[in-house]
Amino acid sequence: MPTASDQKLWTRTRQAVYAEITQTAMDLFLERGFEATTIDDIAAAAGISRRSFFRYFGTKEDIVLGDLAAQGELIRKELEARPAAEDAWTALLNALRHAPRLGQDDATMLKISKMLYRTPSLRARSIEKHLHWQALLTPEIRRRLGVALNDEHDLRADAIVACMLTCLDVAGEAWTRSDGRQSLEDLVVSAVTAVRGSAPDA
Amino acid sequence: MPTASDQKLWTRTRQAVYAEITQTAMDLFLERGFEATTIDDIAAAAGISRRSFFRYFGTKEDIVLGDLAAQGELIRKELEARPAAEDAWTALLNALRHAPRLGQDDATMLKISKMLYRTPSLRARSIEKHLHWQALLTPEIRRRLGVALNDEHDLRADAIVACMLTCLDVAGEAWTRSDGRQSLEDLVVSAVTAVRGSAPDA
DNA sequence: CGACTGTCTGGCACTCAGTGCCAGCCAGTC
DNA sequence: GACTGGCTGGCACTGAGTGCCAGACAGTCG
C-alpha cells in the first residue's frame, strides 16, 4: 500500500503521462469539439501510440468524466460524516455541497459543462456515473431511514438518492444555460425545494 | 397526408419489414443476449442486407427502445388532457398511469426489462429517451405552475418532471428486481411518496 | 405500351472506437 | 550480467455506423 506520495518511478511517470493526456485531450476538445476529435488526434498530440492511450483510458468519454468516479467516493465519505440529526435530504444536500470539487477554474468548467450537456455520448456516460453514485450513496440513506438490511423491496432510499442526483443534474443544466451567472448551490436548492414542496434545512 | 391506414404499397411493405426486423432481433437478443448479437446476425436472420438494416434503425439500441419515442408523445397528450384541478405531480402520475403501454405480454416485458437494466448501452439510451420525454412534458407543467413563458431561469418544472421520470425509472428497476411480482403502478407511487414525504392524490 | 420518377435495395469502401496478441524496452532486483 | 515485471508500440481484428453508387421496382404520365 502506498504510504509516501512519491512511490515508485513507474507510478509517478504513469501519473504524469495520465495528466498530460488529459490536458492535451481537453485542449483539443475545447478547440474543435469532442466528437470531431479522434483518438488518433489525441494520441498524436500527446506523443503516445494509439494503443497506449487505451491503457490509460477505457473510452474517450473517460477523459472528460474520469474524475467523477473518484468524486463519488468523496461524496459517500462526506455523507457518512454528516450528523445523525440531519434527515436524508439535508444530509445528501450537505454532502454534495461540501464534497471538494476537483478541477479547473470556473470559465473552463463552464466550457466543459456546455460540451457535456451538448454531446449525447458524454451526457449518457455522465448519467451512468450518477447511477454509480446512486449505488454508493443508497446504503447510507437506507441506514438513516432505518430500513432493515434484509428488506430488498424498500425502494424509498433509492428513490430519494436518485431524485437528489436528478436535481443536481437539472441544476447543472440550468447553471450551464445561465452561463454560470447563478450559483450552482442555489440552483440545486431551488430544484430540491420545487420537488419537495418546501425548503430543506440549512 | 395519410388518411387511410393502408396507404401506398411502399409504406405497408416498409412497416411489415420494420416489424419483422424487430421481432427477429428481439428473439435473438432474448436468446443470446443483446451485446452478443451483432447487426450482421440480425440482418442475416431477417433476410436483409446489413446496409438496409441501418435504413430502418439508426442504432442497435433503437430496436429495443424505438417505441419509447412514440410513447413520449402519448404521455404528453395524456398529460394535457388531465383536469386543471390536478396539481403537477398528480397530473404527471396519472398521465403515466393512463398512457397506453404498447407491446408484449408481461413475461416478455420482464425479460426485456432485465436486459435493459443489465446492458449499459441500453440503459444509457433509455435514459436519453427519458430526457426527451422531459423536454416534451416540461412545457405543460410550466403552464400548470403558472411560470411565465419568457422566464428562462425557473427550473421548478424541469426538476419536477425529471424527478417524476426518475421515480418511474427507480420503480421500473424495482419491478424488474422483484420479477414483476409487485405492480409497477404501486412501485411508482411508493417512490413518489418517499420523495415527496406524502402520498399524492388518487 | 414505353419512358420517367421516386423510393427502396444490396454491395463496396471507408472511418472510428475498442480489443487481443506479440515482441521489444527498461527500471529495479538478485 | 541475467532475470523479472510492467510499460510500450505496432499489427490485425471485430463491430458500429456512414457515404456512395448502381440496380430493381411500384406508380404515373403520355
Tab-separated table of C-alpha atoms (C1' of nucleotides) in Angstrom:
chain	number	residue	atom	x	y	z
A	1	MET	CA	0.000	0.000	0.000
A	2	PRO	CA	1.252	3.497	-0.914
A	3	THR	CA	2.262	5.409	2.191
A	4	ALA	CA	4.515	8.010	0.612
A	5	SER	CA	3.022	10.103	-2.155
A	6	ASP	CA	6.014	9.569	-4.430
A	7	GLN	CA	6.110	5.809	-4.684
A	8	LYS	CA	7.963	4.104	-7.490
A	9	LEU	CA	9.290	5.859	-10.523
A	10	TRP	CA	6.858	3.801	-12.546
A	11	THR	CA	3.902	5.166	-10.707
A	12	ARG	CA	4.980	8.765	-10.880
A	13	THR	CA	5.677	8.540	-14.593
A	14	ARG	CA	2.323	6.943	-15.171
A	15	GLN	CA	0.543	9.717	-13.313
A	16	ALA	CA	2.440	12.338	-15.258
A	17	VAL	CA	1.518	10.741	-18.577
A	18	TYR	CA	-2.101	10.445	-17.441
A	19	ALA	CA	-2.228	14.126	-16.568
A	20	GLU	CA	-0.621	15.135	-19.829
A	21	ILE	CA	-3.021	13.102	-21.950
A	22	THR	CA	-5.919	14.649	-20.071
A	23	GLN	CA	-4.640	18.164	-20.598
A	24	THR	CA	-3.799	17.658	-24.263
A	25	ALA	CA	-7.112	15.999	-24.996
A	26	MET	CA	-9.115	18.669	-23.174
A	27	ASP	CA	-7.411	21.388	-25.179
A	28	LEU	CA	-8.348	19.605	-28.387
A	29	PHE	CA	-11.927	19.001	-27.235
A	30	LEU	CA	-12.481	22.632	-26.296
A	31	GLU	CA	-10.853	23.795	-29.505
A	32	ARG	CA	-12.574	21.632	-32.109
A	33	GLY	CA	-15.277	19.753	-30.188
A	34	PHE	CA	-15.498	16.355	-28.566
A	35	GLU	CA	-16.889	14.332	-31.418
A	36	ALA	CA	-14.663	15.952	-34.020
A	37	THR	CA	-11.567	14.888	-32.099
A	38	THR	CA	-10.457	11.328	-32.769
A	39	ILE	CA	-8.326	9.198	-30.501
A	40	ASP	CA	-5.607	9.238	-33.135
A	41	ASP	CA	-5.562	13.026	-32.862
A	42	ILE	CA	-5.170	12.837	-29.102
A	43	ALA	CA	-2.501	10.167	-29.208
A	44	ALA	CA	-0.526	12.060	-31.830
A	45	ALA	CA	-0.775	15.339	-29.910
A	46	ALA	CA	0.229	13.661	-26.648
A	47	GLY	CA	3.116	11.845	-28.306
A	48	ILE	CA	1.988	8.336	-27.497
A	49	SER	CA	0.667	5.493	-29.561
A	50	ARG	CA	-2.999	4.851	-30.097
A	51	ARG	CA	-2.636	1.550	-28.289
A	52	SER	CA	-1.081	3.128	-25.227
A	53	PHE	CA	-3.902	5.623	-24.995
A	54	PHE	CA	-6.299	2.783	-24.271
A	55	ARG	CA	-4.077	1.647	-21.419
A	56	TYR	CA	-4.817	4.933	-19.661
A	57	PHE	CA	-8.448	5.440	-20.624
A	58	GLY	CA	-11.031	2.832	-21.381
A	59	THR	CA	-13.074	5.163	-23.557
A	60	LYS	CA	-12.809	8.647	-24.996
A	61	GLU	CA	-15.521	9.799	-22.615
A	62	ASP	CA	-13.442	8.780	-19.609
A	63	ILE	CA	-11.017	11.618	-20.312
A	64	VAL	CA	-13.763	14.092	-19.506
A	65	LEU	CA	-15.572	12.082	-16.862
A	66	GLY	CA	-12.751	10.143	-15.266
A	67	ASP	CA	-12.772	12.223	-12.110
A	68	LEU	CA	-16.455	11.644	-11.463
A	69	ALA	CA	-15.888	8.094	-10.287
A	70	ALA	CA	-13.407	9.222	-7.650
A	71	GLN	CA	-15.715	12.047	-6.652
A	72	GLY	CA	-18.470	9.574	-5.858
A	73	GLU	CA	-16.307	8.139	-3.115
A	74	LEU	CA	-15.656	11.583	-1.676
A	75	ILE	CA	-19.375	12.290	-1.555
A	76	ARG	CA	-20.022	8.998	0.167
A	77	LYS	CA	-17.432	9.758	2.835
A	78	GLU	CA	-18.923	13.216	3.289
A	79	LEU	CA	-22.400	11.754	3.582
A	80	GLU	CA	-21.372	9.250	6.219
A	81	ALA	CA	-19.799	12.048	8.221
A	82	ARG	CA	-22.990	14.118	8.335
A	83	PRO	CA	-24.552	14.331	11.800
A	84	ALA	CA	-27.274	11.828	12.584
A	85	ALA	CA	-29.724	14.623	13.331
A	86	GLU	CA	-29.929	15.563	9.635
A	87	ASP	CA	-32.689	13.886	7.662
A	88	ALA	CA	-31.930	12.092	4.418
A	89	TRP	CA	-32.424	15.077	2.103
A	90	THR	CA	-30.489	17.521	4.216
A	91	ALA	CA	-27.616	15.111	4.693
A	92	LEU	CA	-27.416	14.418	0.953
A	93	LEU	CA	-27.587	18.079	0.078
A	94	ASN	CA	-24.855	18.972	2.545
A	95	ALA	CA	-22.714	16.085	1.404
A	96	LEU	CA	-22.896	17.333	-2.180
A	97	ARG	CA	-22.261	20.878	-1.028
A	98	HIS	CA	-19.153	20.048	0.968
A	99	ALA	CA	-17.586	17.460	-1.294
A	100	PRO	CA	-14.439	19.047	-2.683
A	101	ARG	CA	-14.743	19.969	-6.316
A	102	LEU	CA	-11.627	18.808	-8.048
A	103	GLY	CA	-10.553	20.718	-11.045
A	104	GLN	CA	-10.363	23.734	-13.185
A	105	ASP	CA	-11.310	27.365	-12.906
A	106	ASP	CA	-14.910	28.423	-13.421
A	107	ALA	CA	-14.594	29.571	-17.018
A	108	THR	CA	-13.105	26.240	-18.082
A	109	MET	CA	-15.649	24.312	-16.033
A	110	LEU	CA	-18.402	26.158	-17.848
A	111	LYS	CA	-16.976	25.235	-21.231
A	112	ILE	CA	-16.662	21.624	-20.165
A	113	SER	CA	-20.222	21.644	-18.853
A	114	LYS	CA	-21.564	23.000	-22.104
A	115	MET	CA	-19.726	20.335	-24.022
A	116	LEU	CA	-21.058	17.719	-21.612
A	117	TYR	CA	-24.678	18.743	-21.948
A	118	ARG	CA	-24.490	19.091	-25.712
A	119	THR	CA	-22.692	15.874	-26.577
A	120	PRO	CA	-25.062	12.900	-26.355
A	121	SER	CA	-22.438	10.257	-25.657
A	122	LEU	CA	-20.946	12.381	-22.875
A	123	ARG	CA	-24.318	13.095	-21.377
A	124	ALA	CA	-25.156	9.409	-21.386
A	125	ARG	CA	-21.897	8.500	-19.695
A	126	SER	CA	-22.279	11.169	-17.072
A	127	ILE	CA	-25.684	9.795	-16.185
A	128	GLU	CA	-24.138	6.367	-15.917
A	129	LYS	CA	-21.703	7.812	-13.415
A	130	HIS	CA	-24.645	9.206	-11.483
A	131	LEU	CA	-26.079	5.708	-11.388
A	132	HIS	CA	-22.814	4.623	-9.862
A	133	TRP	CA	-23.003	7.368	-7.247
A	134	GLN	CA	-26.524	6.224	-6.574
A	135	ALA	CA	-25.316	2.750	-5.708
A	136	LEU	CA	-22.650	4.211	-3.443
A	137	LEU	CA	-24.940	6.543	-1.524
A	138	THR	CA	-28.066	4.442	-1.155
A	139	PRO	CA	-26.819	2.160	1.660
A	140	GLU	CA	-26.124	5.103	3.948
A	141	ILE	CA	-29.545	6.584	3.245
A	142	ARG	CA	-31.167	3.239	3.895
A	143	ARG	CA	-29.380	3.214	7.233
A	144	ARG	CA	-30.676	6.682	8.032
A	145	LEU	CA	-34.219	5.703	7.116
A	146	GLY	CA	-33.980	2.678	9.380
A	147	VAL	CA	-34.605	0.211	6.558
A	148	ALA	CA	-33.821	-3.353	7.560
A	149	LEU	CA	-30.772	-4.733	5.778
A	150	ASN	CA	-32.632	-7.766	4.522
A	151	ASP	CA	-35.503	-5.702	3.114
A	152	GLU	CA	-34.834	-5.894	-0.605
A	153	HIS	CA	-38.096	-4.333	-1.650
A	154	ASP	CA	-37.923	-0.973	0.102
A	155	LEU	CA	-37.201	1.469	-2.698
A	156	ARG	CA	-37.515	4.648	-0.640
A	157	ALA	CA	-33.788	5.191	-0.289
A	158	ASP	CA	-33.221	4.501	-3.977
A	159	ALA	CA	-35.904	6.993	-4.918
A	160	ILE	CA	-34.575	9.729	-2.651
A	161	VAL	CA	-30.961	9.360	-3.743
A	162	ALA	CA	-31.903	9.120	-7.414
A	163	CYS	CA	-34.056	12.238	-7.237
A	164	MET	CA	-31.386	14.155	-5.362
A	165	LEU	CA	-28.917	13.383	-8.125
A	166	THR	CA	-31.534	14.266	-10.716
A	167	CYS	CA	-31.915	17.634	-9.019
A	168	LEU	CA	-28.159	18.066	-9.203
A	169	ASP	CA	-28.302	17.295	-12.895
A	170	VAL	CA	-31.187	19.684	-13.571
A	171	ALA	CA	-29.380	22.368	-11.589
A	172	GLY	CA	-26.197	21.722	-13.515
A	173	GLU	CA	-28.001	22.164	-16.787
A	174	ALA	CA	-29.619	25.392	-15.605
A	175	TRP	CA	-26.227	26.596	-14.396
A	176	THR	CA	-24.810	25.916	-17.829
A	177	ARG	CA	-27.713	27.634	-19.568
A	178	SER	CA	-27.265	30.705	-17.383
A	179	ASP	CA	-23.563	30.817	-18.315
A	180	GLY	CA	-22.654	30.304	-14.688
A	181	ARG	CA	-24.297	33.529	-13.563
A	182	GLN	CA	-26.330	31.785	-10.869
A	183	SER	CA	-24.559	29.760	-8.223
A	184	LEU	CA	-24.868	26.027	-8.695
A	185	GLU	CA	-25.571	25.621	-4.997
A	186	ASP	CA	-28.589	27.925	-5.084
A	187	LEU	CA	-29.906	26.170	-8.160
A	188	VAL	CA	-29.706	22.765	-6.509
A	189	VAL	CA	-31.612	24.118	-3.510
A	190	SER	CA	-34.234	25.593	-5.833
A	191	ALA	CA	-34.668	22.264	-7.568
A	192	VAL	CA	-34.992	20.328	-4.333
A	193	THR	CA	-37.444	22.864	-2.975
A	194	ALA	CA	-39.579	22.605	-6.090
A	195	VAL	CA	-39.646	18.839	-5.837
A	196	ARG	CA	-40.277	18.504	-2.118
A	197	GLY	CA	-42.683	21.412	-1.805
A	198	SER	CA	-40.652	23.085	0.936
A	199	ALA	CA	-37.097	24.191	1.541
A	200	PRO	CA	-34.697	21.814	3.304
A	201	ASP	CA	-32.854	22.840	6.479
A	202	ALA	CA	-29.642	24.774	6.028
B	1	MET	CA	-51.179	13.262	-45.616
B	2	PRO	CA	-52.176	9.696	-44.702
B	3	THR	CA	-55.907	9.465	-44.023
B	4	ALA	CA	-56.425	5.779	-44.681
B	5	SER	CA	-54.364	3.368	-42.606
B	6	ASP	CA	-53.332	1.352	-45.654
B	7	GLN	CA	-51.655	3.977	-47.774
B	8	LYS	CA	-49.251	3.082	-50.533
B	9	LEU	CA	-47.843	-0.364	-51.053
B	10	TRP	CA	-44.432	1.099	-50.278
B	11	THR	CA	-45.487	2.177	-46.852
B	12	ARG	CA	-47.183	-1.058	-45.939
B	13	THR	CA	-44.196	-3.116	-47.060
B	14	ARG	CA	-41.899	-0.916	-45.111
B	15	GLN	CA	-43.913	-1.317	-41.942
B	16	ALA	CA	-44.014	-5.058	-42.406
B	17	VAL	CA	-40.252	-5.237	-42.821
B	18	TYR	CA	-39.807	-2.986	-39.789
B	19	ALA	CA	-41.974	-5.254	-37.666
B	20	GLU	CA	-40.199	-8.356	-38.863
B	21	ILE	CA	-36.747	-6.994	-38.136
B	22	THR	CA	-37.897	-6.031	-34.657
B	23	GLN	CA	-39.322	-9.474	-33.964
B	24	THR	CA	-36.328	-11.332	-35.358
B	25	ALA	CA	-33.859	-9.169	-33.486
B	26	MET	CA	-35.761	-9.440	-30.212
B	27	ASP	CA	-35.771	-13.205	-30.456
B	28	LEU	CA	-32.023	-13.184	-30.948
B	29	PHE	CA	-31.472	-10.717	-28.096
B	30	LEU	CA	-33.527	-12.741	-25.634
B	31	GLU	CA	-31.870	-15.941	-26.760
B	32	ARG	CA	-28.202	-14.993	-26.720
B	33	GLY	CA	-28.070	-11.523	-25.205
B	34	PHE	CA	-28.005	-8.012	-26.601
B	35	GLU	CA	-24.289	-7.423	-26.812
B	36	ALA	CA	-23.551	-10.893	-28.133
B	37	THR	CA	-25.851	-10.302	-31.101
B	38	THR	CA	-24.251	-8.416	-33.975
B	39	ILE	CA	-26.056	-6.467	-36.613
B	40	ASP	CA	-24.829	-8.938	-39.190
B	41	ASP	CA	-26.592	-11.676	-37.229
B	42	ILE	CA	-29.822	-9.705	-37.233
B	43	ALA	CA	-29.612	-8.802	-40.901
B	44	ALA	CA	-28.886	-12.386	-41.884
B	45	ALA	CA	-31.723	-13.754	-39.745
B	46	ALA	CA	-34.149	-11.167	-41.112
B	47	GLY	CA	-33.066	-11.805	-44.674
B	48	ILE	CA	-31.939	-8.295	-45.464
B	49	SER	CA	-28.581	-6.696	-46.053
B	50	ARG	CA	-26.552	-5.058	-43.348
B	51	ARG	CA	-26.893	-1.761	-45.172
B	52	SER	CA	-30.671	-1.959	-45.307
B	53	PHE	CA	-30.850	-2.599	-41.599
B	54	PHE	CA	-29.466	0.860	-40.969
B	55	ARG	CA	-32.220	2.336	-43.115
B	56	TYR	CA	-34.743	1.064	-40.586
B	57	PHE	CA	-32.834	1.600	-37.341
B	58	GLY	CA	-30.223	4.197	-36.603
B	59	THR	CA	-28.621	2.098	-33.908
B	60	LYS	CA	-28.902	-1.385	-32.488
B	61	GLU	CA	-30.401	0.064	-29.318
B	62	ASP	CA	-33.265	1.587	-31.296
B	63	ILE	CA	-34.672	-1.872	-31.933
B	64	VAL	CA	-35.360	-2.232	-28.235
B	65	LEU	CA	-36.159	1.373	-27.457
B	66	GLY	CA	-37.767	2.560	-30.669
B	67	ASP	CA	-41.251	2.645	-29.237
B	68	LEU	CA	-40.260	4.875	-26.346
B	69	ALA	CA	-40.041	7.940	-28.562
B	70	ALA	CA	-43.609	7.471	-29.755
B	71	GLN	CA	-44.769	6.777	-26.217
B	72	GLY	CA	-43.465	10.153	-25.082
B	73	GLU	CA	-45.991	11.803	-27.362
B	74	LEU	CA	-48.805	9.699	-25.940
B	75	ILE	CA	-47.868	10.696	-22.412
B	76	ARG	CA	-47.755	14.345	-23.395
B	77	LYS	CA	-51.253	14.135	-24.875
B	78	GLU	CA	-52.483	12.348	-21.763
B	79	LEU	CA	-50.906	14.985	-19.554
B	80	GLU	CA	-52.515	17.840	-21.447
B	81	ALA	CA	-55.874	16.140	-21.073
B	82	ARG	CA	-55.635	15.907	-17.286
B	83	PRO	CA	-58.114	18.170	-15.452
B	84	ALA	CA	-56.787	21.549	-14.384
B	85	ALA	CA	-57.647	20.790	-10.753
B	86	GLU	CA	-54.832	18.247	-10.512
B	87	ASP	CA	-51.504	19.572	-9.281
B	88	ALA	CA	-48.336	18.940	-11.235
B	89	TRP	CA	-47.373	15.670	-9.525
B	90	THR	CA	-50.815	14.162	-9.643
B	91	ALA	CA	-51.293	15.098	-13.274
B	92	LEU	CA	-47.934	13.584	-14.237
B	93	LEU	CA	-48.583	10.434	-12.281
B	94	ASN	CA	-52.000	9.969	-13.838
B	95	ALA	CA	-50.664	10.705	-17.282
B	96	LEU	CA	-48.056	7.960	-16.888
B	97	ARG	CA	-50.667	5.641	-15.445
B	98	HIS	CA	-53.133	6.086	-18.273
B	99	ALA	CA	-50.760	6.227	-21.212
B	100	PRO	CA	-51.334	3.050	-23.209
B	101	ARG	CA	-48.488	0.584	-22.885
B	102	LEU	CA	-47.713	-0.672	-26.346
B	103	GLY	CA	-46.353	-4.120	-26.596
B	104	GLN	CA	-45.790	-7.587	-25.396
B	105	ASP	CA	-47.154	-9.794	-22.674
B	106	ASP	CA	-45.842	-9.428	-19.134
B	107	ALA	CA	-43.362	-12.295	-19.205
B	108	THR	CA	-41.679	-10.932	-22.317
B	109	MET	CA	-41.738	-7.412	-20.933
B	110	LEU	CA	-39.945	-8.641	-17.842
B	111	LYS	CA	-37.229	-10.292	-19.909
B	112	ILE	CA	-36.799	-7.132	-21.935
B	113	SER	CA	-36.650	-5.055	-18.765
B	114	LYS	CA	-33.968	-7.244	-17.285
B	115	MET	CA	-31.939	-6.951	-20.451
B	116	LEU	CA	-32.447	-3.210	-20.406
B	117	TYR	CA	-31.288	-2.699	-16.847
B	118	ARG	CA	-28.322	-5.008	-17.245
B	119	THR	CA	-26.942	-3.740	-20.534
B	120	PRO	CA	-25.101	-0.443	-20.037
B	121	SER	CA	-25.569	0.871	-23.555
B	122	LEU	CA	-29.289	0.139	-23.420
B	123	ARG	CA	-29.661	1.714	-20.016
B	124	ALA	CA	-27.880	4.826	-21.208
B	125	ARG	CA	-30.089	5.100	-24.277
B	126	SER	CA	-33.257	4.610	-22.284
B	127	ILE	CA	-32.267	7.450	-20.005
B	128	GLU	CA	-31.644	9.564	-23.070
B	129	LYS	CA	-35.208	8.821	-24.123
B	130	HIS	CA	-36.356	9.943	-20.694
B	131	LEU	CA	-34.526	13.206	-21.300
B	132	HIS	CA	-36.554	13.530	-24.463
B	133	TRP	CA	-39.786	12.887	-22.588
B	134	GLN	CA	-38.655	15.504	-20.114
B	135	ALA	CA	-38.429	18.093	-22.855
B	136	LEU	CA	-41.889	17.114	-24.097
B	137	LEU	CA	-43.611	17.255	-20.715
B	138	THR	CA	-41.967	20.265	-19.125
B	139	PRO	CA	-43.884	22.976	-21.058
B	140	GLU	CA	-47.241	21.670	-19.837
B	141	ILE	CA	-46.007	21.531	-16.235
B	142	ARG	CA	-44.656	25.053	-16.552
B	143	ARG	CA	-48.107	26.094	-17.694
B	144	ARG	CA	-49.702	24.395	-14.703
B	145	LEU	CA	-47.268	26.060	-12.313
B	146	GLY	CA	-48.053	29.434	-13.863
B	147	VAL	CA	-44.489	30.090	-14.937
B	148	ALA	CA	-44.201	32.999	-17.352
B	149	LEU	CA	-43.241	31.910	-20.854
B	150	ASN	CA	-40.314	34.288	-21.004
B	151	ASP	CA	-38.902	33.128	-17.667
B	152	GLU	CA	-35.925	31.079	-18.752
B	153	HIS	CA	-34.495	30.646	-15.291
B	154	ASP	CA	-37.362	28.929	-13.486
B	155	LEU	CA	-36.220	25.340	-13.129
B	156	ARG	CA	-39.105	24.141	-10.968
B	157	ALA	CA	-40.961	22.420	-13.799
B	158	ASP	CA	-37.766	20.810	-15.058
B	159	ALA	CA	-36.993	19.497	-11.595
B	160	ILE	CA	-40.466	18.086	-11.036
B	161	VAL	CA	-40.683	16.362	-14.410
B	162	ALA	CA	-37.160	14.998	-14.152
B	163	CYS	CA	-37.771	13.594	-10.688
B	164	MET	CA	-41.064	12.062	-11.717
B	165	LEU	CA	-39.305	10.230	-14.533
B	166	THR	CA	-36.538	9.246	-12.165
B	167	CYS	CA	-39.173	7.731	-9.884
B	168	LEU	CA	-40.526	5.827	-12.846
B	169	ASP	CA	-37.047	4.544	-13.542
B	170	VAL	CA	-36.400	3.522	-9.947
B	171	ALA	CA	-39.782	1.810	-9.827
B	172	GLY	CA	-39.045	0.034	-13.097
B	173	GLU	CA	-35.800	-1.288	-11.705
B	174	ALA	CA	-37.515	-2.468	-8.518
B	175	TRP	CA	-40.227	-4.094	-10.615
B	176	THR	CA	-37.561	-5.934	-12.555
B	177	ARG	CA	-35.736	-6.986	-9.404
B	178	SER	CA	-38.968	-8.335	-7.949
B	179	ASP	CA	-39.549	-10.393	-11.097
B	180	GLY	CA	-42.731	-8.465	-11.729
B	181	ARG	CA	-44.370	-9.653	-8.531
B	182	GLN	CA	-45.224	-6.133	-7.405
B	183	SER	CA	-47.282	-3.908	-9.671
B	184	LEU	CA	-45.306	-1.220	-11.413
B	185	GLU	CA	-48.004	1.293	-10.600
B	186	ASP	CA	-47.758	0.706	-6.865
B	187	LEU	CA	-43.996	0.948	-7.018
B	188	VAL	CA	-44.123	4.296	-8.782
B	189	VAL	CA	-46.496	5.600	-6.126
B	190	SER	CA	-44.177	4.313	-3.400
B	191	ALA	CA	-41.231	6.084	-4.978
B	192	VAL	CA	-43.091	9.365	-5.349
B	193	THR	CA	-44.363	9.130	-1.799
B	194	ALA	CA	-40.873	8.546	-0.467
B	195	VAL	CA	-39.556	11.536	-2.350
B	196	ARG	CA	-42.343	13.961	-1.562
B	197	GLY	CA	-42.916	12.895	2.029
B	198	SER	CA	-46.616	12.259	1.484
B	199	ALA	CA	-48.831	10.349	-0.886
B	200	PRO	CA	-50.250	12.094	-3.974
B	201	ASP	CA	-53.988	12.241	-4.611
B	202	ALA	CA	-55.515	9.271	-6.356
C	1	DC	C1'	-47.277	0.036	-74.251
C	2	DG	C1'	-42.850	2.543	-73.088
C	3	DA	C1'	-40.472	6.362	-70.772
C	4	DC	C1'	-39.922	8.625	-66.386
C	5	DT	C1'	-39.669	9.403	-61.416
C	6	DG	C1'	-39.026	8.295	-56.677
C	7	DT	C1'	-38.033	5.077	-53.324
C	8	DC	C1'	-36.075	1.123	-51.745
C	9	DT	C1'	-32.190	-2.277	-52.016
C	10	DG	C1'	-27.589	-4.569	-51.826
C	11	DG	C1'	-22.754	-4.106	-52.088
C	12	DC	C1'	-18.444	-1.821	-51.542
C	13	DA	C1'	-15.290	1.005	-49.219
C	14	DC	C1'	-14.470	3.814	-45.554
C	15	DT	C1'	-13.972	5.956	-40.598
C	16	DC	C1'	-13.684	5.326	-35.885
C	17	DA	C1'	-13.849	3.022	-31.267
C	18	DG	C1'	-12.135	-0.637	-28.828
C	19	DT	C1'	-9.534	-5.386	-28.065
C	20	DG	C1'	-6.118	-9.285	-28.360
C	21	DC	C1'	-1.634	-10.546	-29.262
C	22	DC	C1'	3.250	-10.187	-29.574
C	23	DA	C1'	7.814	-8.560	-29.496
C	24	DG	C1'	10.828	-5.163	-27.519
C	25	DC	C1'	12.317	-1.786	-23.975
C	26	DC	C1'	13.871	-0.608	-19.490
C	27	DA	C1'	13.825	0.220	-14.194
C	28	DG	C1'	14.678	-2.444	-10.125
C	29	DT	C1'	16.431	-6.838	-8.125
C	30	DC	C1'	19.441	-10.643	-7.008
D	1	DG	C1'	25.182	-9.700	-16.006
D	2	DA	C1'	20.924	-12.446	-16.026
D	3	DC	C1'	16.009	-12.098	-14.583
D	4	DT	C1'	11.510	-10.267	-13.646
D	5	DG	C1'	7.608	-7.305	-14.419
D	6	DG	C1'	5.274	-3.502	-16.078
D	7	DC	C1'	5.087	-0.483	-19.891
D	8	DT	C1'	5.359	0.478	-24.923
D	9	DG	C1'	4.392	0.481	-29.986
D	10	DG	C1'	2.705	-1.990	-33.897
D	11	DC	C1'	-0.318	-5.109	-36.174
D	12	DA	C1'	-4.512	-7.282	-37.118
D	13	DC	C1'	-9.114	-7.786	-35.995
D	14	DT	C1'	-14.245	-7.028	-34.737
D	15	DG	C1'	-18.238	-4.249	-34.738
D	16	DA	C1'	-20.931	0.021	-35.265
D	17	DG	C1'	-22.170	3.370	-38.299
D	18	DT	C1'	-21.846	6.311	-42.950
D	19	DG	C1'	-21.315	7.750	-47.945
D	20	DC	C1'	-21.732	6.453	-52.473
D	21	DC	C1'	-23.402	4.120	-56.485
D	22	DA	C1'	-25.755	1.152	-59.452
D	23	DG	C1'	-29.808	-1.668	-59.991
D	24	DA	C1'	-34.714	-3.163	-59.005
D	25	DC	C1'	-39.402	-1.975	-58.962
D	26	DA	C1'	-44.174	0.357	-57.907
D	27	DG	C1'	-46.819	4.102	-59.600
D	28	DT	C1'	-47.541	7.802	-63.041
D	29	DC	C1'	-47.911	10.135	-67.391
D	30	DG	C1'	-48.129	10.400	-72.352
